[in-house]
Amino acid sequence: MPMRKLFVLWAILCMSSSCYSDRQAVNPVPFDRVELTGGFWEERMRTELDVTVPFSVEQSAPAVERFRRCADYLAGRSTELPEPHRFISSDLYKVMEGVAYSLMQERNPELEKFMDSTIHLIAASQLPDGYLYISHICGNPNVDEMGDRPYSWVVHSHELYNVGHLYEAAVAYYQATGKRNLLDVAIKNADHVNRVFFEGDPAYNGGKPVNQAPGHEEIELALCKLYRVTGNSKYLDMAKRFLDIRGVTYVPDGEGVMSPSYAQQHLPVREQRKPVGHAVRAAYLYTAMAQVDALTGRHDYEQALKSIWNNLVSTRMHITGGLGATEGIEGFGPEYYLPNKIAYNETCAAVANVFFNYGMFLAEKDAQYLDIAELSLFNNALAGISLGGNRFFYVNPLEADGRRKFNHGTGGRAEWFNCACCPPNISRLILQVAGYMYACSDDEIYLTLYGDSRTTIPLKGVM
Ligand SMILES: [Zn+2]
């Protein structure tokens, strides 16, 4: 592979400050400062803007309706209660994150109206203390999946997973438009989570800090984004605390989805050496570990990450960059278990592999991570969406006969899924791809993903 590190080729000096953090050696140049100027990625972007984004907004109507009903319920207006659902809100948040990126590419009053009206419903569904999870707020949880009260079953409820995606959408919308409406919801929730999980809030868990890591990682990497955009170190501290209590304060005891390794809770994260369990959860966790290392400059997880990465790349990753060969757990099988026809390789896992490897690059400044990010992006993540932009793979085997219904009930691409994590995940990645093209330090510029593009990068160290 070509050496990517470009020593300073040019520097356009301007009055603004350089990259956003002094503590981090290398910072990505954010998507809102990079313009796609043609070629492959501009074509993908055009399809996103013309087809995928409006299509995804349409598909999100049931999730928006749940917020409308929740807001009505809280306001005392008569309404049908929203059906219990653990994570459909997260799919909407991912769609909203994608819409935010799209608005950077092209202003669209209709989409902005969709965002603001949906944000209004989300804000109206949030409790005054910041809590946000429809089924508990409306008092009709599926107790087996969600527990009988807030945060009583965080190993499966997805309460923190959902709000992690909320934070990502909020940061994107703020960056894209300067509007704080969703960011304020996110900050209110993050402050609430900090109180309940790490300080103690009389209204939750008998006033004792919950102090338990979520079963589905996501909030950790989202808190890193919240920290980047607010500059409030509380959120970076929260991300680190969630990482450091994982596999320490709570370890599930059972089989399958309750096995200790399924959600990477079998060991403290800094003692973990191999990728295990559900692949999307794992890769979101490793992404957060890499980001926290990069942002704190402490490298607490460096040994774990390097060992996990080496094992992943040499024994548990398909040639396409796909992760999670095993269908039952949507996760990693034994070393070298890499079947073609029955490979699972969830689209979200490939997307997460891009995030993980880009995070590793930012922490380590080593081009080998970008090579894997690129491999996974082009060969598995992008396969998750049709050229037309409105048909999707959840599952990405390397061989298909058109008869076996490998893709959650279909033998080819599907229009959408009951569990719709994948379509908005690949969509939001394409929409933010400009943010993966450049990185910089005080006196260096890195070209991290090739594509026709233009940016201005102010450097502190070059006159
Ligand atoms: Zn998925």
Short mmCIF file of N, CA, C and O and ligand atoms in Angstrom, two decimals, residues 91 94 161 216 278 280 284 330 344 346-349 351 393-395 408 417 419-426, ligand 1:
data_model
loop_
_atom_site.label_atom_id
_atom_site.label_comp_id
_atom_site.label_asym_id
_atom_site.label_seq_id
_atom_site.Cartn_x
_atom_site.Cartn_y
_atom_site.Cartn_z
N ASP A 91 -32.22 4.09 15.67
CA ASP A 91 -32.21 4.11 14.20
C ASP A 91 -32.62 5.50 13.68
O ASP A 91 -32.05 6.02 12.73
N LYS A 94 -29.74 7.88 14.12
CA LYS A 94 -28.72 7.71 13.07
C LYS A 94 -29.18 8.36 11.77
O LYS A 94 -28.38 8.96 11.05
N TYR A 161 -27.27 2.96 24.92
CA TYR A 161 -26.97 2.82 23.49
C TYR A 161 -27.76 3.87 22.70
O TYR A 161 -27.22 4.58 21.85
N HIS A 216 -24.64 -2.74 25.45
CA HIS A 216 -24.28 -2.40 24.07
C HIS A 216 -23.50 -1.09 24.09
O HIS A 216 -24.06 -0.03 24.35
N HIS A 278 -20.17 -10.08 20.39
CA HIS A 278 -20.92 -9.36 19.36
C HIS A 278 -20.01 -8.34 18.68
O HIS A 278 -19.43 -7.48 19.33
N VAL A 280 -20.34 -5.75 16.54
CA VAL A 280 -20.59 -4.30 16.51
C VAL A 280 -20.28 -3.70 17.88
O VAL A 280 -19.60 -2.67 17.99
N TYR A 284 -17.33 -0.92 18.51
CA TYR A 284 -17.65 0.37 19.13
C TYR A 284 -16.82 0.57 20.40
O TYR A 284 -16.35 1.67 20.68
N GLU A 330 -24.06 -12.82 16.17
CA GLU A 330 -23.64 -11.69 15.32
C GLU A 330 -22.23 -11.29 15.68
O GLU A 330 -21.91 -10.10 15.81
N TYR A 344 -21.46 -14.06 8.51
CA TYR A 344 -22.49 -13.10 8.91
C TYR A 344 -22.06 -11.68 8.51
O TYR A 344 -22.65 -11.04 7.67
N GLU A 346 -22.04 -8.44 9.69
CA GLU A 346 -23.06 -7.38 9.70
C GLU A 346 -22.49 -6.07 9.13
O GLU A 346 -21.36 -5.69 9.43
N THR A 347 -23.30 -5.38 8.35
CA THR A 347 -22.85 -4.11 7.78
C THR A 347 -22.39 -3.15 8.88
O THR A 347 -21.37 -2.47 8.73
N CYS A 348 -23.13 -3.10 9.98
CA CYS A 348 -22.73 -2.23 11.09
C CYS A 348 -21.33 -2.56 11.60
O CYS A 348 -20.61 -1.67 12.06
N ALA A 349 -20.96 -3.84 11.56
CA ALA A 349 -19.64 -4.23 12.06
C ALA A 349 -18.54 -3.70 11.14
O ALA A 349 -17.47 -3.29 11.61
N VAL A 351 -18.86 -0.99 9.28
CA VAL A 351 -18.85 0.45 9.55
C VAL A 351 -18.04 0.72 10.83
O VAL A 351 -17.18 1.62 10.87
N PHE A 393 -27.97 -4.58 2.52
CA PHE A 393 -27.57 -5.83 3.17
C PHE A 393 -27.36 -5.56 4.65
O PHE A 393 -26.67 -4.61 5.02
N TYR A 394 -27.96 -6.42 5.46
CA TYR A 394 -27.61 -6.47 6.88
C TYR A 394 -26.45 -7.44 7.05
O TYR A 394 -25.50 -7.19 7.77
N VAL A 395 -26.56 -8.56 6.30
CA VAL A 395 -25.59 -9.66 6.39
C VAL A 395 -24.79 -9.69 5.09
O VAL A 395 -25.35 -9.51 4.01
N HIS A 408 -31.64 -11.61 6.56
CA HIS A 408 -32.82 -11.41 7.41
C HIS A 408 -34.11 -11.62 6.61
O HIS A 408 -34.98 -10.74 6.56
N PHE A 417 -35.29 -3.15 7.33
CA PHE A 417 -35.32 -4.31 8.23
C PHE A 417 -36.14 -3.97 9.47
O PHE A 417 -36.21 -2.81 9.87
N CYS A 419 -35.18 -4.82 12.38
CA CYS A 419 -34.07 -4.29 13.18
C CYS A 419 -33.22 -3.50 12.21
O CYS A 419 -32.42 -4.05 11.47
N ALA A 420 -33.44 -2.18 12.16
CA ALA A 420 -32.91 -1.37 11.06
C ALA A 420 -31.65 -0.60 11.44
O ALA A 420 -31.49 0.57 11.12
N CYS A 421 -30.73 -1.29 12.12
CA CYS A 421 -29.50 -0.59 12.50
C CYS A 421 -28.60 -0.31 11.30
O CYS A 421 -27.93 0.72 11.24
N CYS A 422 -28.58 -1.25 10.33
CA CYS A 422 -27.56 -1.17 9.28
C CYS A 422 -27.78 -0.06 8.24
O CYS A 422 -26.84 0.67 7.92
N PRO A 423 -29.01 0.08 7.67
CA PRO A 423 -29.14 1.10 6.61
C PRO A 423 -28.71 2.51 7.03
O PRO A 423 -27.92 3.14 6.31
N PRO A 424 -29.18 3.01 8.17
CA PRO A 424 -28.71 4.36 8.51
C PRO A 424 -27.24 4.42 8.93
O PRO A 424 -26.63 5.48 8.88
N ASN A 425 -26.69 3.27 9.30
CA ASN A 425 -25.28 3.27 9.70
C ASN A 425 -24.37 3.46 8.49
O ASN A 425 -23.46 4.31 8.50
N ILE A 426 -24.61 2.70 7.42
CA ILE A 426 -23.77 2.88 6.23
C ILE A 426 -24.07 4.24 5.60
O ILE A 426 -23.17 4.92 5.11
ZN ZN B 1 -26.58 -3.36 11.87
#
